[in-house]
Coordinates of C-alpha atoms and ligand atoms in Angstrom, one line a residue:
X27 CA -5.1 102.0 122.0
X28 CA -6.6 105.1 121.8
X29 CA -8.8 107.5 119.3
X30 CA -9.3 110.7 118.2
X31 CA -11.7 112.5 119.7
X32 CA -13.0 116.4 118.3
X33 CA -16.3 117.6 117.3
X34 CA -17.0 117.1 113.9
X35 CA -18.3 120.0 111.5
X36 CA -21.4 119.6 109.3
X37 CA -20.8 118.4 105.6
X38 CA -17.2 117.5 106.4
X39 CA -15.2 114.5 105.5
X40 CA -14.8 112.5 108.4
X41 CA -11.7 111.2 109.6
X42 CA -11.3 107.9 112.0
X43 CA -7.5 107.6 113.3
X44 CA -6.9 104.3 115.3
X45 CA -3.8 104.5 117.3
X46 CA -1.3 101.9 118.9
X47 CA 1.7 101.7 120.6
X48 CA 2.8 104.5 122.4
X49 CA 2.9 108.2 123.0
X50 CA 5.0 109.4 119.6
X51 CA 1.9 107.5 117.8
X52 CA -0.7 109.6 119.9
X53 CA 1.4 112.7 118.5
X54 CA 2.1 111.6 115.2
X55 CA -2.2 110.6 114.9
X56 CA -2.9 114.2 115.9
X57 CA 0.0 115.3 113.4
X58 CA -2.0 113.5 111.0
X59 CA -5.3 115.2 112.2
X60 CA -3.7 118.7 111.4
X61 CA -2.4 118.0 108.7
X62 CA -6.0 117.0 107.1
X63 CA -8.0 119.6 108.4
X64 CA -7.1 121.7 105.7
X65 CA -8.1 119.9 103.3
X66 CA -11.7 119.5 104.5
X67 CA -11.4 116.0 106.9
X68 CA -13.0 116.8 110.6
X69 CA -12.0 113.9 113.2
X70 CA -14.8 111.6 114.0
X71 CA -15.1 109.3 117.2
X72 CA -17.5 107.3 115.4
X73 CA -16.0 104.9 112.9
X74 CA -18.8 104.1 112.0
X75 CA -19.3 107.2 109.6
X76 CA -15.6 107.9 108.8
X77 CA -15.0 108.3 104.8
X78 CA -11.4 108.0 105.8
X79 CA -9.8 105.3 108.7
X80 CA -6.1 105.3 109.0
X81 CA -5.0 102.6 111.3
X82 CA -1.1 103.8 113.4
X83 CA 0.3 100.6 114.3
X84 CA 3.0 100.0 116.6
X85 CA 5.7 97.2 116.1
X86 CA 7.5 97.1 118.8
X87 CA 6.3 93.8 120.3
X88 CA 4.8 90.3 119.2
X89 CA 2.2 89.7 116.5
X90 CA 1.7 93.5 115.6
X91 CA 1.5 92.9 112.2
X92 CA -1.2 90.0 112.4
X93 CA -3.3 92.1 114.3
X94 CA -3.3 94.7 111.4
X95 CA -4.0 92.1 109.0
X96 CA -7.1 90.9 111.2
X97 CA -8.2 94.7 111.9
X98 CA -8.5 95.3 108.3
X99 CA -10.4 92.3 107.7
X100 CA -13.0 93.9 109.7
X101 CA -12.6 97.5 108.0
X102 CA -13.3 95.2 105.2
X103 CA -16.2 94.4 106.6
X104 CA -16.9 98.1 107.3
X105 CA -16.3 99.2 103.8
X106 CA -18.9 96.7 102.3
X107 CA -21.6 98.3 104.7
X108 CA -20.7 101.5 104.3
X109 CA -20.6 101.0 100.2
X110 CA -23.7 99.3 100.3
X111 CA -25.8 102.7 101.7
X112 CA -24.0 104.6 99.2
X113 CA -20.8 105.6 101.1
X114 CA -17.2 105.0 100.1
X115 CA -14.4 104.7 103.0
X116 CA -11.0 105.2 102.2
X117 CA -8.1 103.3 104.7
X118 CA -4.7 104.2 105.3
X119 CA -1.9 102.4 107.6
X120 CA 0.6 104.0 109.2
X121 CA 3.2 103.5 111.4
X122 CA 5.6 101.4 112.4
X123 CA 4.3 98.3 110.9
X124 CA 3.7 100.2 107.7
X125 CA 7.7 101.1 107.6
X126 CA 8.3 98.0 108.6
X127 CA 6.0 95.8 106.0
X128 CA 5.2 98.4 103.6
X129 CA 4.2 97.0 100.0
X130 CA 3.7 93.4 101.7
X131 CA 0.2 95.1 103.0
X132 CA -0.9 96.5 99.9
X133 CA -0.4 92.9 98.8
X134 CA -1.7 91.0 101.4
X135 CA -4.8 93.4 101.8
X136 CA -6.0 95.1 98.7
X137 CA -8.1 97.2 100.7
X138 CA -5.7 99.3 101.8
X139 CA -5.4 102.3 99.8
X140 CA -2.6 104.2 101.7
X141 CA 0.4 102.7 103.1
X142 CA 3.2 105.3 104.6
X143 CA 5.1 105.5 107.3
X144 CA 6.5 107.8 110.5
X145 CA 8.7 110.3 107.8
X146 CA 6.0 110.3 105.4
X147 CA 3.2 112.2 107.1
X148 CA 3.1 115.7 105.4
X149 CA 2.6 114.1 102.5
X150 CA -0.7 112.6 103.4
X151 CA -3.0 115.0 101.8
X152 CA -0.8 114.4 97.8
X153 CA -1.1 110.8 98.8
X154 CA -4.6 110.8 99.3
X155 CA -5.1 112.6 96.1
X156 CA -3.5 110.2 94.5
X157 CA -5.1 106.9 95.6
X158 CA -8.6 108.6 95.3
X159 CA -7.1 109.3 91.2
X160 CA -6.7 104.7 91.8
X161 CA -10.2 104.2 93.1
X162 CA -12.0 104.2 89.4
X163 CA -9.7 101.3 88.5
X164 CA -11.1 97.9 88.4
X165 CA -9.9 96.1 91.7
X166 CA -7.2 93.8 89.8
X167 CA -5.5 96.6 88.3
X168 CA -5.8 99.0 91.7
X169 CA -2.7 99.4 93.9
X170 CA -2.0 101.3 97.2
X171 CA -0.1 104.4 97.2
X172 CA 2.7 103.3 99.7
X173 CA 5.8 105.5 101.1
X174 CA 8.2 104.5 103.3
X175 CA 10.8 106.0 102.1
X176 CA 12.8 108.5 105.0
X177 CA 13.0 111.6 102.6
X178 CA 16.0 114.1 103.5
X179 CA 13.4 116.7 104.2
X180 CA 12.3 117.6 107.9
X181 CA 8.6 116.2 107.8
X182 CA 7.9 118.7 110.7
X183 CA 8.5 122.3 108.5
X184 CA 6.0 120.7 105.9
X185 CA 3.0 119.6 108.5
X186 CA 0.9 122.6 109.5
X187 CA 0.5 123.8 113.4
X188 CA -1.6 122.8 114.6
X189 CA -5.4 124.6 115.2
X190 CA -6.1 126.5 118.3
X191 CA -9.5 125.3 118.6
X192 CA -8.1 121.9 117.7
X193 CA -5.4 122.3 120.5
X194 CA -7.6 123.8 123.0
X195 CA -10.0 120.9 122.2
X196 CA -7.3 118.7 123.4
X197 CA -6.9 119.6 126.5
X198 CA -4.4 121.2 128.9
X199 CA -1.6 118.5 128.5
X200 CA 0.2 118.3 125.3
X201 CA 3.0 115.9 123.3
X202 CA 5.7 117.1 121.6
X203 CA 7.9 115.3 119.8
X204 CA 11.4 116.5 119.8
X205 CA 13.7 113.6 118.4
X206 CA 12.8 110.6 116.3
X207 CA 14.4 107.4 115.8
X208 CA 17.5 105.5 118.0
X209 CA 21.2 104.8 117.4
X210 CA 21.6 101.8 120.6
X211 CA 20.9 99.2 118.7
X212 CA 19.6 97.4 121.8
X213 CA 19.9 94.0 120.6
X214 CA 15.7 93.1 121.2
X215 CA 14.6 96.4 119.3
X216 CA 13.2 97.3 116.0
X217 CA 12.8 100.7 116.7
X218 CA 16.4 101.7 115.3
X219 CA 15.3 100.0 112.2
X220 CA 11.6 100.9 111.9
X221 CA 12.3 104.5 112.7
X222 CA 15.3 105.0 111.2
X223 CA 18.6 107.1 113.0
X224 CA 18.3 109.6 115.5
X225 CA 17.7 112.9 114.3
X226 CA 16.7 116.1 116.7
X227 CA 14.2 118.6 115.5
X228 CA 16.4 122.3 115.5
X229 CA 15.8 124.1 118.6
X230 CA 13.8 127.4 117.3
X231 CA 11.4 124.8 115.7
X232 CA 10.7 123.2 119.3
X233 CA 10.5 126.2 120.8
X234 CA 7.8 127.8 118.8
X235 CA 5.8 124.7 118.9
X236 CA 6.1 124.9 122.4
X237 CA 5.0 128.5 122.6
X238 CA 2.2 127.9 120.3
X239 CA 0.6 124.9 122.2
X240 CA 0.9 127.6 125.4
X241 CA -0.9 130.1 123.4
X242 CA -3.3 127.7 123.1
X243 CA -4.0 126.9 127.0
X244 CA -1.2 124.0 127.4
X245 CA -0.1 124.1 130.8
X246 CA 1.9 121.1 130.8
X247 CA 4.1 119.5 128.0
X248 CA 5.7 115.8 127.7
X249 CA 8.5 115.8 125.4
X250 CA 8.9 112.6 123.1
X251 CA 11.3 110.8 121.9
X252 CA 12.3 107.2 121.0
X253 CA 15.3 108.5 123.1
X254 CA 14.4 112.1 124.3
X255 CA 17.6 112.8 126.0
X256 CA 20.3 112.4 123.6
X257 CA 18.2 115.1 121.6
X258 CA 20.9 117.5 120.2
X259 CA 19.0 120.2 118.2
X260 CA 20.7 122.6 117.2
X261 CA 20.3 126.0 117.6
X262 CA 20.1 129.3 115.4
X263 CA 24.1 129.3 115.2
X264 CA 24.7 125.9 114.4
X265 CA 25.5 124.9 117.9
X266 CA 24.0 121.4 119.6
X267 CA 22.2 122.5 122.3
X268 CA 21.1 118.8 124.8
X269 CA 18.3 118.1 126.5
X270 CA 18.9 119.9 129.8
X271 CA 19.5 123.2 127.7
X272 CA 16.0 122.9 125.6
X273 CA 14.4 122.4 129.2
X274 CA 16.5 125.7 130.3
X275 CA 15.0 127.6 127.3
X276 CA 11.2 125.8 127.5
X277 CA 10.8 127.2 131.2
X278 CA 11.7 130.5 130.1
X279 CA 7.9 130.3 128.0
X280 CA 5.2 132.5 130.4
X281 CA 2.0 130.4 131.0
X282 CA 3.9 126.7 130.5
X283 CA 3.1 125.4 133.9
X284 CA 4.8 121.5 134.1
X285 CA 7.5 120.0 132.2
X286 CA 8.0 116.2 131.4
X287 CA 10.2 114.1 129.0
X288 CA 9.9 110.6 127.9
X289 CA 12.0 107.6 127.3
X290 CA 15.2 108.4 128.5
X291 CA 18.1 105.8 128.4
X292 CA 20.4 105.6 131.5
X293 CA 23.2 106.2 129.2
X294 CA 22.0 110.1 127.5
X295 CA 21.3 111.1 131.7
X296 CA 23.9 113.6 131.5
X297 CA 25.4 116.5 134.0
X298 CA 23.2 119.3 132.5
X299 CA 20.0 117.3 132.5
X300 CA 20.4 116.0 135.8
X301 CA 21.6 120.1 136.5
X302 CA 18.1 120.7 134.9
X303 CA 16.3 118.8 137.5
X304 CA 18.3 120.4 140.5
X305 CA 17.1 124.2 139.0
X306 CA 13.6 123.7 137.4
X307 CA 10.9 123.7 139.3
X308 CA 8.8 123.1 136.6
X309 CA 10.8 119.7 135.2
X310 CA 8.4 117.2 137.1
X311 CA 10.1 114.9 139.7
X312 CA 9.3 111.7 138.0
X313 CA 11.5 109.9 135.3
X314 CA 10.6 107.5 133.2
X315 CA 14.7 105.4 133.0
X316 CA 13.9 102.3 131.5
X317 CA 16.8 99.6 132.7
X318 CA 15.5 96.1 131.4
X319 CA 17.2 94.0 133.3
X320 CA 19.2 93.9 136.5
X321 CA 22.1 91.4 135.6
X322 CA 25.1 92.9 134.1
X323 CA 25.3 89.8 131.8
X324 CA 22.2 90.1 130.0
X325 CA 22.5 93.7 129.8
X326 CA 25.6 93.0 127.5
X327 CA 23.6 90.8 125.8
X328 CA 21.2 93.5 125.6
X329 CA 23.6 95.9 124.2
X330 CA 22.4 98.5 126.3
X331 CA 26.3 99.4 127.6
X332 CA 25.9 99.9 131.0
X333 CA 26.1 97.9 134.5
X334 CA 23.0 97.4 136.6
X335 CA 25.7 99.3 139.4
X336 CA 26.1 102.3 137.1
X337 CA 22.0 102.4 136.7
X338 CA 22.1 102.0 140.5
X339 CA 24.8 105.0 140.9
X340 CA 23.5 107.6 138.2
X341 CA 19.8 107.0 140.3
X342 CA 21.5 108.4 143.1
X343 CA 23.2 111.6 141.4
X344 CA 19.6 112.4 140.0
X345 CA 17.9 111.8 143.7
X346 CA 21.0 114.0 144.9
X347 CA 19.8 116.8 142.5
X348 CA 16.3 116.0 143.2
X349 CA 15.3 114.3 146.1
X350 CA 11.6 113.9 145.7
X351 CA 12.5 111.9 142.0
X352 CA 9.9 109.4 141.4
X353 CA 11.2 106.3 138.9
X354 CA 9.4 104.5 136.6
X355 CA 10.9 101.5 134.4
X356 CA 11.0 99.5 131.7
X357 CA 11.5 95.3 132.2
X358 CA 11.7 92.7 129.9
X359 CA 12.3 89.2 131.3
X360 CA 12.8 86.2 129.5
X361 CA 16.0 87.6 127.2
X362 CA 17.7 84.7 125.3
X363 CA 20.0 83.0 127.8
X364 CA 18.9 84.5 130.9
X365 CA 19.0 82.1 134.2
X366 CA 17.2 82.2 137.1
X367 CA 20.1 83.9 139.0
X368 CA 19.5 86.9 135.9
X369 CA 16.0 87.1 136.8
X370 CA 16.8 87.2 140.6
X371 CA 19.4 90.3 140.0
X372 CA 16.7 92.5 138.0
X373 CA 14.6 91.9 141.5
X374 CA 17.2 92.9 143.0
X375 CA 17.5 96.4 141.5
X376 CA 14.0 96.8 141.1
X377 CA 13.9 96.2 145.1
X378 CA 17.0 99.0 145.4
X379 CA 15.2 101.6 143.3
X380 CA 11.6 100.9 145.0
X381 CA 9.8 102.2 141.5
X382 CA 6.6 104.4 141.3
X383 CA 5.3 102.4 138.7
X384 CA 6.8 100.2 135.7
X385 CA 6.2 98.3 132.7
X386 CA 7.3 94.9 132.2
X387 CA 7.4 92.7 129.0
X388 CA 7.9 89.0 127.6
X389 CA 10.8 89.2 125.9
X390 CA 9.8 88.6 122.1
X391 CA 11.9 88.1 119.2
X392 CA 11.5 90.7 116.5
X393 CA 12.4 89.9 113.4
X394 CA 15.6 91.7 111.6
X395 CA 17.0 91.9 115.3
X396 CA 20.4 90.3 116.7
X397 CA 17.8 88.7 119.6
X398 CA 15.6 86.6 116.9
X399 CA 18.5 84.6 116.0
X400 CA 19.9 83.9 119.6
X401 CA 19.3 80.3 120.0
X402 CA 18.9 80.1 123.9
X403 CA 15.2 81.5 123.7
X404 CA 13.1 81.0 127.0
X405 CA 10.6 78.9 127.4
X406 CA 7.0 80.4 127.3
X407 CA 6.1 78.9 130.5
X408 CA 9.5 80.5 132.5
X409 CA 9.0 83.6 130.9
X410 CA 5.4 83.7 132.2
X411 CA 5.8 83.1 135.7
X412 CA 9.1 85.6 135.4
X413 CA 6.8 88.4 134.7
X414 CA 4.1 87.4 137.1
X415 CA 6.7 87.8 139.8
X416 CA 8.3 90.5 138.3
X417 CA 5.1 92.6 138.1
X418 CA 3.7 91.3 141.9
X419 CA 6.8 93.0 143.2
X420 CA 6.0 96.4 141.2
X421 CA 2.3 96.3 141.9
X422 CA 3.3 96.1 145.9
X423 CA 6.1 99.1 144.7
X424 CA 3.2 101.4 143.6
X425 CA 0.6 100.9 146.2
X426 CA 3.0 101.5 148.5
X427 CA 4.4 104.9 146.4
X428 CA 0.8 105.9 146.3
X429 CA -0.1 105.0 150.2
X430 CA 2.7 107.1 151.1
X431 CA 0.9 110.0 149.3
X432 CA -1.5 109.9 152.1
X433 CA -1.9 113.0 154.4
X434 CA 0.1 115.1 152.1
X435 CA -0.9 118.0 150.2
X436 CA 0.4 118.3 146.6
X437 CA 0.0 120.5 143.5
X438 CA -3.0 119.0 141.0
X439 CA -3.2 120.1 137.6
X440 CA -7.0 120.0 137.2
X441 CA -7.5 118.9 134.2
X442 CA -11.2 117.8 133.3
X443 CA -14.5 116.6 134.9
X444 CA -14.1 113.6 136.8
X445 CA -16.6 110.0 136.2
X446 CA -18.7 111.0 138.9
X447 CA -20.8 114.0 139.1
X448 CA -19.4 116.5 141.3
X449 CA -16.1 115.2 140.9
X450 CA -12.6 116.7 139.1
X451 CA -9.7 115.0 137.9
X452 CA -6.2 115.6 137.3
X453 CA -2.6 114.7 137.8
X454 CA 0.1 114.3 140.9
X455 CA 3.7 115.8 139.7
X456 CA 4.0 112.1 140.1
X457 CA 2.0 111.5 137.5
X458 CA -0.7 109.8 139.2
X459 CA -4.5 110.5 138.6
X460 CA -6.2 112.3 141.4
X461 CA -9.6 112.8 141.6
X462 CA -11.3 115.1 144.3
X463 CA -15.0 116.6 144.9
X464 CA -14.9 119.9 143.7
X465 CA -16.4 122.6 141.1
X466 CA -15.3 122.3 137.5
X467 CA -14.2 126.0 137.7
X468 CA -11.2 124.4 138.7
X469 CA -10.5 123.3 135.9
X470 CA -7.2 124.9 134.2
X471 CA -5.1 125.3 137.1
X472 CA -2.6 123.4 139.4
X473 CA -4.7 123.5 143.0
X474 CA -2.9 122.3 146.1
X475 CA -5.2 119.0 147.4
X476 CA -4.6 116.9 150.8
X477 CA -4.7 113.7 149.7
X478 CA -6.9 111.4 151.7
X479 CA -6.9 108.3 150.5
X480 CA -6.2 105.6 147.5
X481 CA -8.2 103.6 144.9
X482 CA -6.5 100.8 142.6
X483 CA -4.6 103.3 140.3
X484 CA -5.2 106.5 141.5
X485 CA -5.5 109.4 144.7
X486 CA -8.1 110.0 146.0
X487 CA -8.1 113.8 147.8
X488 CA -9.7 116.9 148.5
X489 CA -8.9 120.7 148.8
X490 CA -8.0 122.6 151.9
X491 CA -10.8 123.1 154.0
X492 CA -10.7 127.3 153.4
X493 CA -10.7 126.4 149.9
X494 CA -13.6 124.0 149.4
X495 CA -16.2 126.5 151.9
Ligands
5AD509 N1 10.3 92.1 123.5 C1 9.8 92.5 124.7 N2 9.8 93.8 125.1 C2 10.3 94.7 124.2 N3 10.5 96.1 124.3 C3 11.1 96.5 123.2 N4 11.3 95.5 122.4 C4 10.9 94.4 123.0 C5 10.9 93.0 122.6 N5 11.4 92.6 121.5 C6 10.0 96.8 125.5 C7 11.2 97.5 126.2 C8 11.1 98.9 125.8 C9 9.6 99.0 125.7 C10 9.1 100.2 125.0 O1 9.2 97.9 125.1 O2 11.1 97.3 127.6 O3 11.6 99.8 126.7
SF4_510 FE1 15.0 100.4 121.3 FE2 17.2 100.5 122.9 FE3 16.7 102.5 121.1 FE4 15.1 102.2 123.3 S1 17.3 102.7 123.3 S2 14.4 102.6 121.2 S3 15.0 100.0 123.5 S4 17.1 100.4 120.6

């Protein structure tokens, strides 16, 4: 979870944004952000004073939608206080529970005066216009402006860029989403239902965002996407132009130091991507290629239409174009039907590909999906002791990914002060957090830094003796 942090103006509104779930949420929140600045809303840290919260959920596993209910029981709360000094607070939800639930919130909590979801964004400022227009109502009579709809116009020529102060505020690293939404139909998923069909924002669009968040200071950019590599923008003549091609056309941008994409599906890897990684320096040797599970079985199950071998294979042709390729996963264990023999083949790969670092779930069933209604569900107790197992192997995977680090020098992108005085922090091209001793004048640049030792999730290093004198 994280929140939106910028320094508020005098005599502003003050907006609150709560985000959950992943990175396209941490986007779409500052999306949000820019899209209310014009209309007088400054981003607060403090929720405490916000005259606006919007809470962007995340759906994707387990009990996401009770835990909205139960955080607006506190904004509740929050609004009573706040009303009883003389204050109003307005709350929003957005996100993927709000596509997913939509009017059933404004129903089960009248608080809420805005529900919308991912497509609906631009349209915040008309919406809030018109649920301040509801506020005078008496409570019975008062309903929530909500939109879910997935409108045929492209949300991203409506939302304004955003702010340079805003963006250099931000920091040196920067999202941008380049595709929405999921045709796989992976059989555990709502995401192809909650965000809706795959659709690829045109090339010249991306491009200028890209040049504008360089403009700005960005030295780095993460591309996002429910499933970033089958984007297929298309280009000023009509043409689909892949994901390798927009990397091809994003290094060409002076100043845009590091290149990143995430999630990938094993089946979108294709020959000019992985070409992509053999000629661009700046595409960072770490890949996020989620596989889920190692047994070719439950990967049918899964509907994710490919072999744990042809994972295994299509590893290798990326390693071949880029040796120094650094993996990280996705797992989820405890898929209806899967045996112990299952669980023992997704060690298996995970031993094979010796990951940098991965993620690894419960399986959960979410409703509307063909997984809810498979009847061989897992027990709680299997699936628990699955993923402790599961993740002990990764954990040993990473320290040892990080201890092999030691006594090599690597390029740091220096990105802010570090916790302790004295100290700077930043990122490997592995994307691990390095902190070092140094000045904060190096800040803004990647530094080359001998690495010296490791802590629990990060490097710990220093610069080259000639440097540091
Ligand atoms: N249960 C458990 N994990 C899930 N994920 C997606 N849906 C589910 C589910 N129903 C995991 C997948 C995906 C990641 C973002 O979340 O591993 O890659
Ligand atoms: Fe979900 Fe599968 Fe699409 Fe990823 S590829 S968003 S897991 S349906």
């Amino acid at each position: 979870m994280t929140e939106t942090a910028a320094p508020p103006r005098a005599n502003s509104k003050k907006l609150f944004i709560r985000t959950y779930g992943c990175q396209m949420n941490v986007y779409d929140s500052d999306r949000m952000t820019d899209a209310l600045l014009p209309h007088g809303y400054e981003p607060t840290t403090e929720i405490g004073e916000a005259d606006l919260v919007l809470l962007n959920t995340c759906h994707i596993r387990e009990k996401a939608s009770e835990k909205v209910f139960s955080e607006l029981g506190r904004l509740k709360e929050l609004q009573a206080e706040r009303r009883s000094q003389g204050h109003d607070v307005m709350i929003g939800v957005a996100g993927c529970v709000a596509q997913a639930e939509g009017e059933e919130i404004a129903r089960r909590a009248p608080v809420v005066d805005l529900v919308f979801g991912p497509q609906a964004y631009h349209k915040l400022p008309q919406m809030l216009e018109q649920a301040q227009g509801r506020r005078h109502l008496p409570d019975a009579l008062k309903r929530a402006v909500v939109d879910t709809d997935f409108p045929e116009e492209d949300k991203f020529t409506k939302l304004p860029a955003a702010r340079k102060d805003v963006t250099i505020a931000r920091g040196l690293t920067a999202f941008l989403t380049v595709q929405e939404g999921c045709d796989k139909f992976c059989s555990f998923c709502v995401v192809p239902y909650t965000r809706g069909a795959e659709t690829s924002r045109p090339l010249e669009q991306v491009l200028a965002e890209a040049r504008n968040l360089v403009a700005a200071g960005v030295k780095e950019l993460t591309l996002l996407g429910q499933n970033v590599n089958a984007y297929h923008g298309l280009d000023g003549n009509g043409r689909s132009v892949g994901l390798g091609e927009l990397a091809y056309r994003l290094a060409e941008i002076e100043g845009l130091e590091r290149l990143r994409y995430t999630t990938s599906h094993p089946r979108d890897m294709d020959d000019a991507l992985i070409a992509a990684h053999r000629d661009l320096p700046l595409l960072m040797p770490y890949l996020h290629l989620p596989v889920q599970s190692g047994s070719d079985r439950i990967l049918k199950a899964m509907n994710r239409r490919h072999t744990a071998d042809e994972y295994l294979r299509l590893i290798e042709r990326i390693k071949d174009a880029r040796p120094d390729m650094a993996l990280s996963g996705d797992f989820i264990v405890g898929f209806p039907g899967e045996t112990d023999q299952d669980f023992e083949d997704t060690l298996a790969v995970i031993r094979e590909v010796g990951y940098a670092s991965a993620y690894s779930f419960k399986y959960s069933p979410r409703p509307g999906t063909p997984g809810a209604s498979l009847t061989e569900q897992v027990p709680e107790e299997v699936k628990n002791e699955r993923l402790q197992r599961l993740q002990a192997l990764v954990v040993q995977q990473t320290q040892a990914f990080n201890a092999s680090m030691v006594g090599r020098t690597l390029p740091v992108l220096i990105e802010r002060v570090g916790r302790q005085a004295g100290q700077v922090g930043g990122r490997s091209p592995y994307l691990q957090a390095v902190h070092l001793e140094g000045s904060p004048d190096l800040i803004g640049a990647i530094h080359q830094v001998e690495i010296i030792g490791t802590s629990t999730n990060s490097l710990v290093g220093r610069l080259p003796v000639a440097q540091a004198a």
